[in-house]
CSV table of C-alpha atoms in Angstrom, one decimal:
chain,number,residue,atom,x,y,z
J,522,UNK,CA,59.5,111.5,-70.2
J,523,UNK,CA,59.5,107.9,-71.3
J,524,UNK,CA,55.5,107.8,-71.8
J,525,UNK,CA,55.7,111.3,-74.1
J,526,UNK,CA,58.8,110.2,-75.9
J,527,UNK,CA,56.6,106.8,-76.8
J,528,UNK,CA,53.8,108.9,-77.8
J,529,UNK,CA,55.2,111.7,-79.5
J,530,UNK,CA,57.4,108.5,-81.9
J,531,UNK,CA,53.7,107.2,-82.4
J,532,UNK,CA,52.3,110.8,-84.1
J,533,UNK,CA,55.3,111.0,-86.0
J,534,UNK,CA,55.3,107.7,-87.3
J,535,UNK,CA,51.4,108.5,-88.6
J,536,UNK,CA,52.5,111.2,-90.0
J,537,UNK,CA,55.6,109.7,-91.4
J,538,UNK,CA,53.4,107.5,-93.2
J,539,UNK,CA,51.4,110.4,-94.8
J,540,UNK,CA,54.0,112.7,-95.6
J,541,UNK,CA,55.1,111.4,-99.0
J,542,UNK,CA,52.0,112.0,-100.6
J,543,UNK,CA,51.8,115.5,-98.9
J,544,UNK,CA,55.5,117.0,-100.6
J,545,UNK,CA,55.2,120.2,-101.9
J,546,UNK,CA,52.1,120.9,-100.1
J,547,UNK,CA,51.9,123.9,-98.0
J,548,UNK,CA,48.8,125.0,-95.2
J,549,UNK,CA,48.2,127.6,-97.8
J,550,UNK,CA,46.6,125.2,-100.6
J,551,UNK,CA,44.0,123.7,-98.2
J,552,UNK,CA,40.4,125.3,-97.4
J,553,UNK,CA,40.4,128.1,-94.7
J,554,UNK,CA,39.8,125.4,-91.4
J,555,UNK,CA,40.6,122.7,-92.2
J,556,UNK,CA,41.6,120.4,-89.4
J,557,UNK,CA,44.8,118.7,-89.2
J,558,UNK,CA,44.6,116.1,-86.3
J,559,UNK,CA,46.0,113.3,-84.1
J,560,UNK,CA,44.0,110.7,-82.7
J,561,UNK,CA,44.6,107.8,-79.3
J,562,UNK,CA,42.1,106.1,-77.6
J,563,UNK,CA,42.0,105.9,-73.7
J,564,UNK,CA,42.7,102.2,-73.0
J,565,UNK,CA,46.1,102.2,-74.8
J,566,UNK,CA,47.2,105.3,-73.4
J,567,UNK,CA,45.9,107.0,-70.1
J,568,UNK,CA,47.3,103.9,-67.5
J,569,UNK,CA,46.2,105.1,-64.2
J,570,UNK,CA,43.6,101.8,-64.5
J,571,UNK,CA,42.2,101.7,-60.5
J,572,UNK,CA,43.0,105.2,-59.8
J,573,UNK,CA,41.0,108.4,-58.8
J,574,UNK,CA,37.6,106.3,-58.8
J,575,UNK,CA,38.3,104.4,-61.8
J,576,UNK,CA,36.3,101.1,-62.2
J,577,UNK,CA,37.6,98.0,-64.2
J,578,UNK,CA,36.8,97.8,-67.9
J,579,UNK,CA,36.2,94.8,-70.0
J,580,UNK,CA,40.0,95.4,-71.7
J,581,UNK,CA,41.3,95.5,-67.7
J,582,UNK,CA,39.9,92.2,-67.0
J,583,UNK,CA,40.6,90.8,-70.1
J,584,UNK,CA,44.6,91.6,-69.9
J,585,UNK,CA,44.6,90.0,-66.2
J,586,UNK,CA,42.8,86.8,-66.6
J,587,UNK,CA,43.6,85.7,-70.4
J,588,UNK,CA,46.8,85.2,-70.3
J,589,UNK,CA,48.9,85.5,-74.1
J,590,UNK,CA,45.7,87.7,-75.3
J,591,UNK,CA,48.3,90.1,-75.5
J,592,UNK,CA,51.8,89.9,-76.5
J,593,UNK,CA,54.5,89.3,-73.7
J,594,UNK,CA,51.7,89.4,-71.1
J,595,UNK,CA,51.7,93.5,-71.4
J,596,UNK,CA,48.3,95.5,-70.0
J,597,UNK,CA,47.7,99.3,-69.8
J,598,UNK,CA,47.6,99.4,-66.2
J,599,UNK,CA,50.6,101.8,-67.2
J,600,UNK,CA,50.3,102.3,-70.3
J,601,UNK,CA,51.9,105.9,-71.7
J,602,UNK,CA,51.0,106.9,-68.0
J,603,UNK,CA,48.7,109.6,-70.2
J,604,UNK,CA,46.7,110.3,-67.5
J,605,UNK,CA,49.7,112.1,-65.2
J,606,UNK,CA,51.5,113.2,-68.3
J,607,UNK,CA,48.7,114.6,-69.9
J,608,UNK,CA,50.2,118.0,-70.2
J,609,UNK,CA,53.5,117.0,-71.1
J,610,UNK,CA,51.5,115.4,-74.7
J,611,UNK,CA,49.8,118.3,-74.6
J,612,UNK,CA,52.7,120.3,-75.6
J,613,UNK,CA,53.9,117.0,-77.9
J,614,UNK,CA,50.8,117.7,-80.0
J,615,UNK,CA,51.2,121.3,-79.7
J,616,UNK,CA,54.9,121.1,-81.3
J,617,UNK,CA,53.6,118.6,-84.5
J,618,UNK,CA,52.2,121.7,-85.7
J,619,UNK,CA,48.3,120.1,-85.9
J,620,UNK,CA,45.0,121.5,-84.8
J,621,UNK,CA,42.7,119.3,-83.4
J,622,UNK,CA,42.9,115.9,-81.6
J,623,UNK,CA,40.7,113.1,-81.1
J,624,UNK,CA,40.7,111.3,-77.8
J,625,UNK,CA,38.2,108.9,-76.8
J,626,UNK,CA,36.6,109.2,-72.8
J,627,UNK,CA,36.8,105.8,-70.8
J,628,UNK,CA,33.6,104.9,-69.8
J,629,UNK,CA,34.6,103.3,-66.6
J,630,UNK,CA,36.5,106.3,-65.3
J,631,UNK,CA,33.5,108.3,-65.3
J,632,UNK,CA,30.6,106.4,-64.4
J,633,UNK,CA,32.7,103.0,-63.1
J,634,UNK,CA,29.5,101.2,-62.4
J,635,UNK,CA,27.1,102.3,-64.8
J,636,UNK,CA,23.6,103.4,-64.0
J,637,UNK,CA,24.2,101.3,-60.1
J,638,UNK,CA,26.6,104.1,-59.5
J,639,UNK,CA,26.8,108.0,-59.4
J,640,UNK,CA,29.2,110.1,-61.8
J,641,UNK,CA,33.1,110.2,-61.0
J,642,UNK,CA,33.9,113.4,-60.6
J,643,UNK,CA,37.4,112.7,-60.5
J,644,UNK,CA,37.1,111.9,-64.0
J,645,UNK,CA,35.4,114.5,-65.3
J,646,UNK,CA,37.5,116.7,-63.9
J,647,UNK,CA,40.7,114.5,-65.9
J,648,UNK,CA,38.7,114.8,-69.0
J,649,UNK,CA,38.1,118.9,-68.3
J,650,UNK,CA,42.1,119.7,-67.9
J,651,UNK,CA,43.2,117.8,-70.3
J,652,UNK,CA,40.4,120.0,-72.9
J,653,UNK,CA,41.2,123.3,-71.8
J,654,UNK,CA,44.9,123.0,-72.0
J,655,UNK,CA,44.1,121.6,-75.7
J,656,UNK,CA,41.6,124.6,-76.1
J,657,UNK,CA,44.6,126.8,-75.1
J,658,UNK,CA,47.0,126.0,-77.7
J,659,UNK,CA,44.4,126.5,-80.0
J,660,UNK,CA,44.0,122.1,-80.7
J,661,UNK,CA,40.2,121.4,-81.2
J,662,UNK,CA,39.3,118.7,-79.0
J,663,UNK,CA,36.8,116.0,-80.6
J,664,UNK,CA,35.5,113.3,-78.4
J,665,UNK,CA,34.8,109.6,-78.7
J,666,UNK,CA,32.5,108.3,-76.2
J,667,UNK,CA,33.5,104.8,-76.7
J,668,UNK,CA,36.4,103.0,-78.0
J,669,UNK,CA,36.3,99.1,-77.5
J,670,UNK,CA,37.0,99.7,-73.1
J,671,UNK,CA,33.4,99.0,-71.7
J,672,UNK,CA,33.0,99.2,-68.0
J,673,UNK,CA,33.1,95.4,-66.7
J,674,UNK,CA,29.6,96.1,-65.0
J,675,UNK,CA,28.4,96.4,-68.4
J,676,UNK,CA,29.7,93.1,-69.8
J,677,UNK,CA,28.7,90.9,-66.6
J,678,UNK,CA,25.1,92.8,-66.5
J,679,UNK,CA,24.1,92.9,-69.8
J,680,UNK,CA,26.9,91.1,-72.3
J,681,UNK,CA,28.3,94.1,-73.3
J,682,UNK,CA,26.8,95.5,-76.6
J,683,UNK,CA,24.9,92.5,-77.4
J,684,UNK,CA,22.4,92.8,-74.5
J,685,UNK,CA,19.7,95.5,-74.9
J,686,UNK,CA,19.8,96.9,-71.4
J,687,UNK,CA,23.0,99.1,-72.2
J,688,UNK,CA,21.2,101.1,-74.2
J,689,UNK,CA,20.1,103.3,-71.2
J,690,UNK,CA,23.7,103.0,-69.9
J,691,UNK,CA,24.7,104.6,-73.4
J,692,UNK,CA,22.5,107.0,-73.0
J,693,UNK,CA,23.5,108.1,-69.7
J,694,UNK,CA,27.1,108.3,-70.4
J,695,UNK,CA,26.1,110.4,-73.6
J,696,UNK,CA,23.8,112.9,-71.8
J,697,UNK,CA,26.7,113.1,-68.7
J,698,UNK,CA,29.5,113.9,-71.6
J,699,UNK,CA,27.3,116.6,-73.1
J,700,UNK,CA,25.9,118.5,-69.7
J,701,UNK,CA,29.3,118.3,-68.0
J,702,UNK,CA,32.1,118.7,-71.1
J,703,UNK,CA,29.9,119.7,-73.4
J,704,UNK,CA,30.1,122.5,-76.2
J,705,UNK,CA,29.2,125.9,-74.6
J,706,UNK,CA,31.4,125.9,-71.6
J,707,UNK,CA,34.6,128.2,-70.8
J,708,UNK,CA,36.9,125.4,-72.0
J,709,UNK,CA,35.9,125.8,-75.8
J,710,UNK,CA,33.8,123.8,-78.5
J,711,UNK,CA,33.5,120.0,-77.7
J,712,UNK,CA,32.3,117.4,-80.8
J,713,UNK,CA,31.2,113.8,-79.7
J,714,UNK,CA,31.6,111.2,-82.3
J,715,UNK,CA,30.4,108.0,-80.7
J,716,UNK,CA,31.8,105.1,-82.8
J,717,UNK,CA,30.7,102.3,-84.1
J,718,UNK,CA,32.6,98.9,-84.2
J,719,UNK,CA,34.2,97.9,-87.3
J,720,UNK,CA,31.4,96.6,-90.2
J,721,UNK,CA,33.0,93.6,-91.4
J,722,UNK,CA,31.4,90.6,-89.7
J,723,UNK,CA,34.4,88.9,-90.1
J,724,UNK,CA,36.3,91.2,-88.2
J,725,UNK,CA,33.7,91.4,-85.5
J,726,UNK,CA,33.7,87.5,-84.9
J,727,UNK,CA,37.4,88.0,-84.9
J,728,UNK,CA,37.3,90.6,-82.1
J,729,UNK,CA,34.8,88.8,-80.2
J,730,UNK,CA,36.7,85.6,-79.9
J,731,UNK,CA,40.2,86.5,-79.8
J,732,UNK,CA,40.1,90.2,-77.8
J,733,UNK,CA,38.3,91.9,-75.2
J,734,UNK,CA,35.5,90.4,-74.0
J,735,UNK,CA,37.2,87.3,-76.0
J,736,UNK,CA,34.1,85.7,-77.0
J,737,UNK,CA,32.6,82.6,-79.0
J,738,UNK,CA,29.2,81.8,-78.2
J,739,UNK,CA,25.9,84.6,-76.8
J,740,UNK,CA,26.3,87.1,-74.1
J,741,UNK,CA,24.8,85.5,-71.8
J,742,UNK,CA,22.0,82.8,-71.3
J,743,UNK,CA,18.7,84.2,-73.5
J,744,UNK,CA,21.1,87.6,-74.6
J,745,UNK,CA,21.3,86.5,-78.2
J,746,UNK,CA,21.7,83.3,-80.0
J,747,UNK,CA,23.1,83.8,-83.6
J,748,UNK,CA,26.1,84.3,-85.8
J,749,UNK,CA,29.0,87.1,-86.0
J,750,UNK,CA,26.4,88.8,-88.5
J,751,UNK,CA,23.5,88.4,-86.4
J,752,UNK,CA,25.8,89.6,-83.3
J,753,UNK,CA,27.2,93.0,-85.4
J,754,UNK,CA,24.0,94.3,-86.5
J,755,UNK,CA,22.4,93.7,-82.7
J,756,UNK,CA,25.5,95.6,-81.4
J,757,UNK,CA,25.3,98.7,-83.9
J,758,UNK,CA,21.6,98.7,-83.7
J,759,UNK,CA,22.2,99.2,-79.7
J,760,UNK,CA,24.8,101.7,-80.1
J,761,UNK,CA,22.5,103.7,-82.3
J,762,UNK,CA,19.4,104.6,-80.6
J,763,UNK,CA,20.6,107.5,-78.2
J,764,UNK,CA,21.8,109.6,-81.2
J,765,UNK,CA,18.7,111.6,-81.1
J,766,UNK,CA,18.4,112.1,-77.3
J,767,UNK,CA,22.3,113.5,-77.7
J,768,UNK,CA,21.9,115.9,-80.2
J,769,UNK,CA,18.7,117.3,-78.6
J,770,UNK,CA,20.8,117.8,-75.3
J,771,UNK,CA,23.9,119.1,-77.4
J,772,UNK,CA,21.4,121.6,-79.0
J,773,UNK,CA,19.8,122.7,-75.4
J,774,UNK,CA,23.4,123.0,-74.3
J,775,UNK,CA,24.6,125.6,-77.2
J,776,UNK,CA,21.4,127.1,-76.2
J,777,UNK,CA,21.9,127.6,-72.9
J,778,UNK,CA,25.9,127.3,-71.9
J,779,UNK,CA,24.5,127.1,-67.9
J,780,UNK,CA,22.8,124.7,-68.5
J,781,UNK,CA,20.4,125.8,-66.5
C-alpha cells in the first residue's frame, strides 16, 4: 500500500495546489466533457526496471553509474512499484473524482532494443490492463509516447535525440502504439500525445549536462557539433517527422478497428 499511498499524496497535493482558485466552483459550470485529469510518467513510477522483458533506459543507466545525479543515491528500479500496483492507483484515481489520466508508455519496455529487436509483448500487454481498467471506471486514457526514458540502445546507437537515425525508431514505436493500443479496440478510445522536450535552450543544456543522458559536448563523434540551441532545434526537428505517418495509421485504425 505504500507505493499507492505515495501516489495518491502526489494527486492530491496537485490538486491541493489548484483548489483555491476552484472554490465555489461546481462540475455543473464547466462545458458538457470536459476533462478533469491526472498525469505520471513511467520512469518515476512503474519500477519493475528489468522485469517481463524490459530493456535499460537511458534514465536506468544514468541512476546506476552517476552517482549524486540524484538525491541520496535513489533510482526507480522500485519506484511506486506502479507496474504491480497498477490496479490498486487505478482505484486511487477512480476515488479523486477525475476523468481522464495521462500516462506516458516506456519505450524500452515495449520494444527494449529498438528496431535490432522484436515487440515485447509482455509490455503491451502491461500497457493494455492498465487501459481497460481505466476505460472501466469511465477515466479516459491519453498516452505519451515518450517522456525523457529512451531505451539505452537508442542513446549508444544513435546519441539519443540528437542523432538522425532514431527517427525510424520513433516511428516504429509510434506505428506499434497505434496498431496494438490504439483507438478502435475493445478497451476504449486511446489519444497519443508524443511530447516534445522543454523549448527553453537554457533548460535543455541544463538537462543535457546535469540529467539523463548527462551531457556536455555532441552525441557522438560526427552526431552534431553545436550549442544547446543548435542541439534543441535538431532534437525537436527529429521528434517531429513521424507525426504524419501516425495520424494516417491512427485514421486507418478508426477505420478499420481489426486492423485488418
Amino acid at each position: 500500500m505504500a507505493a499507492a499511498t505515495a501516489m495518491a499524496m502526489a494527486m492530491l497535493a496537485a490538486l491541493a495546489i489548484l483548489m483555491p482558485s476552484a472554490r465555489g466552483l461546481s462540475r455543473a459550470e464547466f462545458p458538457r466533457g470536459f476533462l478533469f485529469g491526472v498525469a505520471t510518467s513511467a520512469y518515476q513510477i512503474e519500477g519493475a526496471y528489468l522485469e517481463d522483458g524490459k530493456g535499460l533506459s537511458n534514465w536506468d543507466v544514468f541512476t546506476h553509474t552517476r552517482p549524486g545525479g540524484i538525491k541520496d543515491g535513489r533510482n526507480g528500479d522500485v519506484a511506486d512499484d506502479h507496474y504491480h500496483r497498477y490496479m490498486e492507483d487505478v482505484e486511487i484515481i477512480h476515488s479523486l473524482g477525475v476523468n481522464s489520466y495521462r500516462f506516458s508508455i516506456s519505450w524500452a519496455r515495449i520494444l527494449p532494443r529498438g528496431l535490432l529487436g522484436g515487440v515485447n509483448s509482455a509490455g503491451i500487454a502491461f500497457y493494455d490492463r492498465l487501459i481497460a481498467a481505466l476505460v472501466q471506471k469511465g477515466i479516459e486514457p491519453f498516452v505519451t509516447l515518450y517522456h525523457f526514458d529512451l531505451p539505452r540502445e537508442m542513446e549508444t546507437r544513435y546519441g539519443g535525440w540528437l542523432g538522425a537515425g532514431i527517427r525510424r525508431s520513433l516511428t516504429t514505436t509510434r506505428t506499434c502504439v497505434s496498431r496494438r493500443l490504439g483507438t478502435g479496440s475493445s478497451s476504449g478510445r486511446r489519444s497519443t500525445s508524443p511530447t516534445c522536450s522543454p523549448s527553453s535552450p537554457k533548460w535543455w543544456a541544463s538537462t543535457l549536462r546535469h540529467a539523463a543522458p548527462r551531457r556536455s559536448g555532441p552525441a557522438r563523434a560526427g552526431t552534431l557539433i553545436g550549442n544547446p540551441t543548435s542541439w534543441l532545434i535538431t532534437c525537436c526537428c527529429h521528434m517531429q517527422p513521424p507525426s504524419t505517418t501516425t495520424r494516417r495509421i491512427i485514421r486507418q485504425r478508426k477505420a478499420d478497428p481489426s486492423g485488418s
